[in-house]
PDB file of C-alpha atoms in Angstrom:
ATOM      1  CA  UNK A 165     100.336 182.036-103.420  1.00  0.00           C
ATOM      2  CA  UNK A 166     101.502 180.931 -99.746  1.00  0.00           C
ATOM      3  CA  UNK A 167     105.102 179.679-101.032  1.00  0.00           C
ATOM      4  CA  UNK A 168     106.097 182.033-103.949  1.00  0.00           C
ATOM      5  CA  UNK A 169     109.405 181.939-104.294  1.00  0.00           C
ATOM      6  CA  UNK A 170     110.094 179.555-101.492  1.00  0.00           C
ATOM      7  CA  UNK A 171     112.717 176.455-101.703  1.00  0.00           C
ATOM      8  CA  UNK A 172     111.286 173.698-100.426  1.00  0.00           C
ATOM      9  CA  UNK A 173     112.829 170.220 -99.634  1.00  0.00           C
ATOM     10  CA  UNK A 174     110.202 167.131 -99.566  1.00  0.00           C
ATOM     11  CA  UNK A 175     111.722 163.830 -98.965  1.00  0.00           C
ATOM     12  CA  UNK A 176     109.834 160.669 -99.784  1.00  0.00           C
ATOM     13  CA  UNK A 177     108.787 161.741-103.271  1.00  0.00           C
ATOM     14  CA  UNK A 178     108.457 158.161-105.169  1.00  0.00           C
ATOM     15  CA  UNK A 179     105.161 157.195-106.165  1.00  0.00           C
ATOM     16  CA  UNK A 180     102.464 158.449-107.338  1.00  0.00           C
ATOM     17  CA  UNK A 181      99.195 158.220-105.012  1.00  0.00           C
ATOM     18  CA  UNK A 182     101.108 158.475-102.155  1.00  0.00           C
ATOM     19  CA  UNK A 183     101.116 161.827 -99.632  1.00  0.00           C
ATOM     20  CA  UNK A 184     104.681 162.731-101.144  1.00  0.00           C
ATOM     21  CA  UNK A 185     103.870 163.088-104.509  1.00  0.00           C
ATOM     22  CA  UNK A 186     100.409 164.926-103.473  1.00  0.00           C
ATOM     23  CA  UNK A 187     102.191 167.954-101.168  1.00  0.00           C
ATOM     24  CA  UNK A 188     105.161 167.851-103.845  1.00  0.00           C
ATOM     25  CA  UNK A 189     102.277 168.776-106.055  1.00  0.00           C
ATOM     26  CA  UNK A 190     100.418 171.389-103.465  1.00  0.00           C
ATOM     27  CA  UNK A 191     103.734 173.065-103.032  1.00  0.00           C
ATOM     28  CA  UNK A 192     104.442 173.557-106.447  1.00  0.00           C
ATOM     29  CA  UNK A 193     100.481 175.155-106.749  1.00  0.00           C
ATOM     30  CA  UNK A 194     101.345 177.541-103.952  1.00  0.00           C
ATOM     31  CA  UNK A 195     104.409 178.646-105.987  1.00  0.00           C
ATOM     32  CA  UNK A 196     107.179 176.576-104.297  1.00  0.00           C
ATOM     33  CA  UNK A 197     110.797 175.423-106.343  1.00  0.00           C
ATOM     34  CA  UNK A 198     110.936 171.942-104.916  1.00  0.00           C
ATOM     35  CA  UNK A 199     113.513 169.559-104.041  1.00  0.00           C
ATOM     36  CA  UNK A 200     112.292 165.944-103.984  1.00  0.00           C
ATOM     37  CA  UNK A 201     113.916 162.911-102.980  1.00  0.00           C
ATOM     38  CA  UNK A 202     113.784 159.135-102.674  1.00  0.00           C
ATOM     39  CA  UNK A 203     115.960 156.308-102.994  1.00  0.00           C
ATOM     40  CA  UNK A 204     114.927 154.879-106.198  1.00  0.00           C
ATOM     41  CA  UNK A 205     116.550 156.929-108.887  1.00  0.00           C
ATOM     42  CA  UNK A 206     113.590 155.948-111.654  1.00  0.00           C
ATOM     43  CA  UNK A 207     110.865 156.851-109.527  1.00  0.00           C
ATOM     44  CA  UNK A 208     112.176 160.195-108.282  1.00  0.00           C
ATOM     45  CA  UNK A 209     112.976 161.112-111.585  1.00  0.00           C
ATOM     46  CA  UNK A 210     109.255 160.223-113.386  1.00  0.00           C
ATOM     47  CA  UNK A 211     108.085 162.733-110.364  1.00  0.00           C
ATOM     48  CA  UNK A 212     110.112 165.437-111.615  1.00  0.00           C
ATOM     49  CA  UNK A 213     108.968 164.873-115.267  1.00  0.00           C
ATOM     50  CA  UNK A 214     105.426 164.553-114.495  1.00  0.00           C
ATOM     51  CA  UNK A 215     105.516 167.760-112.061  1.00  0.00           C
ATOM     52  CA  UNK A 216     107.340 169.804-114.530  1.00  0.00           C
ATOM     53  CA  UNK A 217     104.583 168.951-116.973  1.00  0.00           C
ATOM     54  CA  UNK A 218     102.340 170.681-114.272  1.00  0.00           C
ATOM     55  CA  UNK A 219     104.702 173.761-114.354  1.00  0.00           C
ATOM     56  CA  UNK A 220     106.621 173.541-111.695  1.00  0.00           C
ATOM     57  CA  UNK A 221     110.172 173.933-110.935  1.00  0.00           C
ATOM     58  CA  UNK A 222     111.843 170.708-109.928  1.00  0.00           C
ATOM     59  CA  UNK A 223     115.215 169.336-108.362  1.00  0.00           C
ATOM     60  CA  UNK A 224     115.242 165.500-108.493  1.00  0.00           C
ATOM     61  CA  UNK A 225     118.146 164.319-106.641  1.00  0.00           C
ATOM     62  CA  UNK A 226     117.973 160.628-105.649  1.00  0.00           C
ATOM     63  CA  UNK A 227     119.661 159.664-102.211  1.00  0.00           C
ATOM     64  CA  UNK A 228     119.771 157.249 -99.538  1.00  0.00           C
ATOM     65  CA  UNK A 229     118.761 159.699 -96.704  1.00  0.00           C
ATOM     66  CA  UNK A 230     119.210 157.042 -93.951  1.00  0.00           C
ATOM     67  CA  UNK A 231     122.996 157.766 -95.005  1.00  0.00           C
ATOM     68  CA  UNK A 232     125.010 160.946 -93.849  1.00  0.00           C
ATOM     69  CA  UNK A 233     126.268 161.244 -97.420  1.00  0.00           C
ATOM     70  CA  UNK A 234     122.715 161.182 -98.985  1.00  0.00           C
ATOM     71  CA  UNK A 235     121.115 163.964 -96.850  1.00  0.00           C
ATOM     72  CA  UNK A 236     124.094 166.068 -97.567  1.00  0.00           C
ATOM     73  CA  UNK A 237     123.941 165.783-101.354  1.00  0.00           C
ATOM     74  CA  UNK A 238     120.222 166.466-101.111  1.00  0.00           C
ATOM     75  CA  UNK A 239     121.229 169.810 -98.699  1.00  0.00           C
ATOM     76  CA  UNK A 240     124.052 170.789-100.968  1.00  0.00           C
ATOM     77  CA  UNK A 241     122.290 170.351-103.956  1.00  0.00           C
ATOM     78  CA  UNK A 242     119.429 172.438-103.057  1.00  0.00           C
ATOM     79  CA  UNK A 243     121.620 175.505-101.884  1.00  0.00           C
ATOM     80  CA  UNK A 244     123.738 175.513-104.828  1.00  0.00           C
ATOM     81  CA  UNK A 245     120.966 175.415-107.222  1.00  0.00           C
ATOM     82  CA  UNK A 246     118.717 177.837-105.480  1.00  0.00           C
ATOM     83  CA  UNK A 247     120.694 179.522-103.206  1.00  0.00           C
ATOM     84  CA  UNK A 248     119.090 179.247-100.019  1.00  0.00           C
ATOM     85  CA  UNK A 249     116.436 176.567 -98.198  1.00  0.00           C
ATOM     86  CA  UNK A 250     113.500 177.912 -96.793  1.00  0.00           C
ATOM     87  CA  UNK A 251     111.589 174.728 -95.634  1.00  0.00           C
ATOM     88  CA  UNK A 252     112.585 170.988 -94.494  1.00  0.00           C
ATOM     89  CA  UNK A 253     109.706 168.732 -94.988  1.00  0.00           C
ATOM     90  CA  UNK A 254     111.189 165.251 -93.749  1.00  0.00           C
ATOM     91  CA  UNK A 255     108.261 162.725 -95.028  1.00  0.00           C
ATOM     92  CA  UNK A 256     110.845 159.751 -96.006  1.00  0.00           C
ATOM     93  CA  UNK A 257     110.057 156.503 -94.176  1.00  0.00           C
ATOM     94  CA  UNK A 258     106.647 154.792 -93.352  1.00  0.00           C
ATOM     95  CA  UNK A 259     105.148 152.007 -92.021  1.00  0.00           C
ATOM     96  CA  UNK A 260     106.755 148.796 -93.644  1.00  0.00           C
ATOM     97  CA  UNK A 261     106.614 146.160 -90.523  1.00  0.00           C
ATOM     98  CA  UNK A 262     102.894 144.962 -89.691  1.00  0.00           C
ATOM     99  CA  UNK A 263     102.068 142.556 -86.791  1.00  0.00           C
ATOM    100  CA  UNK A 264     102.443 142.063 -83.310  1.00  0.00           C
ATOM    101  CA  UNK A 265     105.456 142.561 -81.158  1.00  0.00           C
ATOM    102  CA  UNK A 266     106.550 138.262 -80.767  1.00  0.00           C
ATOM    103  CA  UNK A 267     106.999 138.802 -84.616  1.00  0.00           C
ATOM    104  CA  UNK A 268     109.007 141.484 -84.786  1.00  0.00           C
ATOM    105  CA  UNK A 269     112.761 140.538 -85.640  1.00  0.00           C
ATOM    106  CA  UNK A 270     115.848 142.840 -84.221  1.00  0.00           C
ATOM    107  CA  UNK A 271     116.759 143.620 -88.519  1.00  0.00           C
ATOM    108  CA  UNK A 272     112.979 144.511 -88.593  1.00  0.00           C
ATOM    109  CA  UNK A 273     113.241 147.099 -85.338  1.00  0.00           C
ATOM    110  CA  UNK A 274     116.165 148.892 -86.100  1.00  0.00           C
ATOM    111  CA  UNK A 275     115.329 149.023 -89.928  1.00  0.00           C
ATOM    112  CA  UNK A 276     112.249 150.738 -89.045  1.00  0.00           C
ATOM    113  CA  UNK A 277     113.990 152.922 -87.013  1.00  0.00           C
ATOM    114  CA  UNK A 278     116.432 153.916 -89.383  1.00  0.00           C
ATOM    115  CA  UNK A 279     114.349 154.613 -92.247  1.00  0.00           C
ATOM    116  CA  UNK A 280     112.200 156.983 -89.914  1.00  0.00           C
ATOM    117  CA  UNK A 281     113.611 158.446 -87.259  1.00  0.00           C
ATOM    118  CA  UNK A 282     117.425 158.289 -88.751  1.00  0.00           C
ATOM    119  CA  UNK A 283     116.760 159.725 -92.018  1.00  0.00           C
ATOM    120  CA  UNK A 284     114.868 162.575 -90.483  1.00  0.00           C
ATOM    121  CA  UNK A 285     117.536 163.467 -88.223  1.00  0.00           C
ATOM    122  CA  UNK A 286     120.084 163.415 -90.676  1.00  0.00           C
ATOM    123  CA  UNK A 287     117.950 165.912 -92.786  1.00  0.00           C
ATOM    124  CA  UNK A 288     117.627 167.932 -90.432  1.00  0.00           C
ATOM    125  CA  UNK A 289     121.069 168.078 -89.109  1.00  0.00           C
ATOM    126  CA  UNK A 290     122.347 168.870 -92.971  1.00  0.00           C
ATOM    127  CA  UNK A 291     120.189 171.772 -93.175  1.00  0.00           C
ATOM    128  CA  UNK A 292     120.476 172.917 -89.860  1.00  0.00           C
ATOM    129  CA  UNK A 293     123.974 175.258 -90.302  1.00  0.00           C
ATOM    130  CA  UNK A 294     121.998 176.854 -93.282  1.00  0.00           C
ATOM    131  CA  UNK A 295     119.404 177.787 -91.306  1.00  0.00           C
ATOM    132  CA  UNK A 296     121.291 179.364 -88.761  1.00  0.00           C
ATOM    133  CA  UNK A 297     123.257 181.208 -91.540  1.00  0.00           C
ATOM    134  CA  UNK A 298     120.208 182.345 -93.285  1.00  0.00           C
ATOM    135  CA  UNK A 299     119.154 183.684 -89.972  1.00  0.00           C
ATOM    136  CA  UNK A 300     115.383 181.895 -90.755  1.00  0.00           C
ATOM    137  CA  UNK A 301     114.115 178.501 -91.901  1.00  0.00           C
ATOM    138  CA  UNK A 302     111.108 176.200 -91.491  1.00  0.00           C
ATOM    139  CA  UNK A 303     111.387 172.147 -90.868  1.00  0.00           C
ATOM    140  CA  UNK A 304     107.821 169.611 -90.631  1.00  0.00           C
ATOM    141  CA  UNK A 305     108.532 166.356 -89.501  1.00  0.00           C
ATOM    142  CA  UNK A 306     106.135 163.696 -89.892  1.00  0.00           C
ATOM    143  CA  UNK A 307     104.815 161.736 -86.987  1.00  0.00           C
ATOM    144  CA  UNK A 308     102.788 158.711 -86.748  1.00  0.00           C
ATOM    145  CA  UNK A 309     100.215 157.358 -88.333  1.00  0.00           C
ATOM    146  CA  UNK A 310      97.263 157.774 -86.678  1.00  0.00           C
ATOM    147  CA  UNK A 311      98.076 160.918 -85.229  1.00  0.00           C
ATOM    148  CA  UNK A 312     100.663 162.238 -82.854  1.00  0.00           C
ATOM    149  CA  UNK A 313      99.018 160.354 -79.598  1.00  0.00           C
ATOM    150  CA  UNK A 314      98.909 157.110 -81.569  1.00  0.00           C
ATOM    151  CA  UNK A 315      99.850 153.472 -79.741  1.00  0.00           C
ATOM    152  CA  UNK A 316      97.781 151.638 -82.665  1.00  0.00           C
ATOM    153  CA  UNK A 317      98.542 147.772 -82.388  1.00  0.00           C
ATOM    154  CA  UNK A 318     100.889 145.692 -85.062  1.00  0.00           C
ATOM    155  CA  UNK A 319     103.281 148.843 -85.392  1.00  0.00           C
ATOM    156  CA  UNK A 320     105.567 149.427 -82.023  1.00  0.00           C
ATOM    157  CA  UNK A 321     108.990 149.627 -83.996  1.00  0.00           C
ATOM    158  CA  UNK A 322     107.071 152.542 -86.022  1.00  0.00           C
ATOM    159  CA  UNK A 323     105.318 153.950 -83.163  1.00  0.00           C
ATOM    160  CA  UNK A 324     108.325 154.237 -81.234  1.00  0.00           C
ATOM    161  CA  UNK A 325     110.811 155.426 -84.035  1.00  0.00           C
ATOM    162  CA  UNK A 326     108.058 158.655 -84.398  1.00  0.00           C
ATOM    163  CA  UNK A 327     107.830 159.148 -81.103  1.00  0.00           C
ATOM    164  CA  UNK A 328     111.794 160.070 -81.623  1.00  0.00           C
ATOM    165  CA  UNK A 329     110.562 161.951 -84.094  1.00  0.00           C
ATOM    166  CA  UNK A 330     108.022 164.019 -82.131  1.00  0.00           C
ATOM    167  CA  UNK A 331     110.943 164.288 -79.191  1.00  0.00           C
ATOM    168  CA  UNK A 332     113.399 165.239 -82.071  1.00  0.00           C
ATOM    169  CA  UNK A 333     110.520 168.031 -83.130  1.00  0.00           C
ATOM    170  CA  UNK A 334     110.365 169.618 -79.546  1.00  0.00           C
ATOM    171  CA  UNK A 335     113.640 170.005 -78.994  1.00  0.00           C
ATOM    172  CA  UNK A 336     115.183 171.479 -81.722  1.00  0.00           C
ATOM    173  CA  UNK A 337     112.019 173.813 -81.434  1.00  0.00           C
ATOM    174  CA  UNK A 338     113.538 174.822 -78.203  1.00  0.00           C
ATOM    175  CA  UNK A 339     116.957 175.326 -79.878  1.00  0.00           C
ATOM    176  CA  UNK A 340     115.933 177.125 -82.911  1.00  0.00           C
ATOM    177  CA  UNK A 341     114.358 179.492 -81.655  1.00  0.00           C
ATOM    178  CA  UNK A 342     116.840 181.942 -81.081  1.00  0.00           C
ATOM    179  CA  UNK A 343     118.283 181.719 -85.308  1.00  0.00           C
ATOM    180  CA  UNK A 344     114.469 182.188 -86.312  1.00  0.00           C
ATOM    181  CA  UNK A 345     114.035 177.921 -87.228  1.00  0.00           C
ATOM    182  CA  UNK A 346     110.559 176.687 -86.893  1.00  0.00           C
ATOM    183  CA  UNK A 347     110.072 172.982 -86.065  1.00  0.00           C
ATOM    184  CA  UNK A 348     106.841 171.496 -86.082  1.00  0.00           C
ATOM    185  CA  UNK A 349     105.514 168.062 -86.720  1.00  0.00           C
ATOM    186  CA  UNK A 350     101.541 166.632 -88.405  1.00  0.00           C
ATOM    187  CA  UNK A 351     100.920 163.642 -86.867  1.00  0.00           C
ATOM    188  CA  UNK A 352      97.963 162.669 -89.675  1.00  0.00           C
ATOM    189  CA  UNK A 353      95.403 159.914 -89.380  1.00  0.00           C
ATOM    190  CA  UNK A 354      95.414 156.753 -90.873  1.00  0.00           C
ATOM    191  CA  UNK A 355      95.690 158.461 -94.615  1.00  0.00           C
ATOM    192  CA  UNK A 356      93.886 156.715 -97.937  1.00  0.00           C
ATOM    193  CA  UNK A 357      96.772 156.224-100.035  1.00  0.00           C
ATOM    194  CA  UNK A 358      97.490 152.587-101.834  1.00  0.00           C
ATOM    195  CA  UNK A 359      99.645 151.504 -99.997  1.00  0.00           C
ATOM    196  CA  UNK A 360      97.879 151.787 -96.452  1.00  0.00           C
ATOM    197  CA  UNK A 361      94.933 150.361 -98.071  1.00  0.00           C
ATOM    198  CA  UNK A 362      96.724 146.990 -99.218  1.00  0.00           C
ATOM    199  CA  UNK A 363      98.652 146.890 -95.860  1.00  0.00           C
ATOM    200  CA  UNK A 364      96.048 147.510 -93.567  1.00  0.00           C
ATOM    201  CA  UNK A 365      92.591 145.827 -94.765  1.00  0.00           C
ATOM    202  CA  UNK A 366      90.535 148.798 -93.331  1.00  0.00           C
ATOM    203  CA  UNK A 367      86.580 148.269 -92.841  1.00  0.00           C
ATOM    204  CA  UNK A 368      83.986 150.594 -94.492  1.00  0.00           C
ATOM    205  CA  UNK A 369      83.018 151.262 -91.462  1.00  0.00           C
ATOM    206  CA  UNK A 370      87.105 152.396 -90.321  1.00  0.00           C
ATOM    207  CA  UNK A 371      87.645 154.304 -93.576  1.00  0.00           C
ATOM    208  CA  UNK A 372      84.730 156.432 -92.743  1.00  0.00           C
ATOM    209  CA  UNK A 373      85.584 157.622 -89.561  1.00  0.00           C
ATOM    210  CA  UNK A 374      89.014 157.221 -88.597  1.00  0.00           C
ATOM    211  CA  UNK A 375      91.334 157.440 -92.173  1.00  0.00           C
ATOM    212  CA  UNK A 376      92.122 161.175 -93.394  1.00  0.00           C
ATOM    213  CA  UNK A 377      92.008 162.096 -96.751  1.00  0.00           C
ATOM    214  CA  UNK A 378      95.454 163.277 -98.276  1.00  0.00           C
ATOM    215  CA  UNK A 379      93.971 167.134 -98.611  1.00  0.00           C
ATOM    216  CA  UNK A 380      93.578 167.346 -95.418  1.00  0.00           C
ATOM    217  CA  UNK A 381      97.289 166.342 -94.440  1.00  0.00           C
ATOM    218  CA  UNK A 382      98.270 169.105 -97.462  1.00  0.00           C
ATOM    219  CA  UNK A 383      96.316 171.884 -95.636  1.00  0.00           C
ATOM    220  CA  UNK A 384      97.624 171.060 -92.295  1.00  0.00           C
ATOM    221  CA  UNK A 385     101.114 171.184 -93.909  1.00  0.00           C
ATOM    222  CA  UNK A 386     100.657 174.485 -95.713  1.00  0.00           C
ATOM    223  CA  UNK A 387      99.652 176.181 -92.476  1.00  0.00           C
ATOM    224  CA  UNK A 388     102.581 174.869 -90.764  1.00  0.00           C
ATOM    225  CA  UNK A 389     105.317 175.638 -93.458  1.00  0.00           C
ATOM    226  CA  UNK A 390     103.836 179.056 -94.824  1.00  0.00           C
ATOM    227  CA  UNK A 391     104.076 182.374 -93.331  1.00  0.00           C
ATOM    228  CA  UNK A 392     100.312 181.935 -92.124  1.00  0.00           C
ATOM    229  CA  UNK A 393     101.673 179.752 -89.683  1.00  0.00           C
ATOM    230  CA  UNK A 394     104.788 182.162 -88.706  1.00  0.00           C
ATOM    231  CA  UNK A 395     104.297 181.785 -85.318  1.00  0.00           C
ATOM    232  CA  UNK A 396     103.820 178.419 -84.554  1.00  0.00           C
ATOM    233  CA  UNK A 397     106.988 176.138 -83.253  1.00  0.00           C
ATOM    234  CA  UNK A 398     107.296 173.148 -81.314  1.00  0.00           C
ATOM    235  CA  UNK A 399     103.571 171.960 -81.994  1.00  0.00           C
ATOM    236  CA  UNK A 400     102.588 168.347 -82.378  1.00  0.00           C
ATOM    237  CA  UNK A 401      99.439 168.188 -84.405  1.00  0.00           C
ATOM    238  CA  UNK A 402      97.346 165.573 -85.139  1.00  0.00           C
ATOM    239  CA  UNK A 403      95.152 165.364 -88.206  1.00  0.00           C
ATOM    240  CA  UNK A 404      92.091 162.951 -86.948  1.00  0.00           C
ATOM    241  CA  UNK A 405      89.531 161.815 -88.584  1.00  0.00           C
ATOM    242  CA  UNK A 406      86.017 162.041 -88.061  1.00  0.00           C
ATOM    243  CA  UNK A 407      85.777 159.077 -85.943  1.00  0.00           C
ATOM    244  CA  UNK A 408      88.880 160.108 -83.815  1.00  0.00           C
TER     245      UNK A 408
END
């Protein structure tokens, strides 16, 4: 198994159906004890249930990770239960603001902005001391939709809160290096899940060749995170599909 014994951190863990809840579950296959977190206490907490009824081992700790005190507690947490943190994987966020630019209110920008590109740096800035303790640790970020490169239409405050994101990844790349931290980013396709479906109105035609499946954003990740993938820092990569 590529994560025995690993901790692993995955924010964003809320519904079902949704690319959380679906590496939560890969993680926990390649023999992972996870961390998950969201905001909504009742929805985190039915993901722990149902993944412990798969057999894995599960931390549920709901948090606000846009806040300083919520990425802490979800740090903290995580250490004192398991005693270290091997891998960051900061998937909180999302699209939430559809439709072109004239549209877009100021609340809507820098709400987009904070749920993305905040939260992630505040993860990564809790576990960061850790890592440099530990001598070792792993972080994937999650860039945009439509892969790393994307500029789709309808979504410039997400577009440009990942492309913080993706400057975020390559720099503390840079300064990891030297304590052993890997930072890397997946910059998937367009991914089937319920939500992108209801939000977007994709064609046939568009779900055939440009939309991912979620398996192939979970293989992606497991490369990235696992020790097959023990050299790799600093890299952008896009997850296309076929179309792409």
């Amino acid at each position: 198994m590529r994560l025995e014994g690993k901790s692993v951190i995955i924010t964003g863990v809320s519904q079902k159906g949704q690319m959380g809840f679906a590496l939560a579950e890969a993680c926990a296959r390649e023999g992972a004890r996870l961390t998950i977190s969201a905001r909504s206490e009742q929805r985190v907490l039915a993901r722990a249930t149902e993944l412990r009824a798969q057999g894995a081992e599960v931390l549920a700790i709901p948090a606000d990770l846009t806040s300083e005190t919520g990425a802490q507690k979800v740090i903290a947490q995580t250490r004192h239960t398991y005693g270290q943190i091997d891998i960051l994987i900061n998937l909180a966020g999302g699209l939430t603001q559809f439709g072109p630019f004239e549209q877009l209110s100021l609340a809507q920008w820098e709400g987009e902005l904070k749920n993305n590109l905040r939260a992630t740096f505040l993860c990564c800035r809790a576990a960061w001391p850790i890592f440099q303790q530990q001598g070792k640790g792993t972080i994937l970020n999650f860039s945009r939709a439509g892969d790393v490169w994307s500029a789709s239409p309808n979504m410039l405050a997400y577009n440009c809160a990942k492309a913080g994101v993706d400057a975020l990844t390559a720099t503390l790349a840079r300064e990891g290096k030297a304590h052993n931290i890997r930072v890397n980013a997946l910059g998937p396709g367009l991914i089937i899940t319920q939500s992108n479906l209801e939000a977007m109105h994709p064609s046939e035609e568009e779900l055939r060749t440009q939309w991912v499946h979620p398996e192939q954003i979970i293989e992606a990740a497991l490369f990235l995170i696992s020790d097959t993938g023990s050299g790799v820092t600093g890299t952008l990569l896009p997850v296309r599909g076929l179309g792409i």
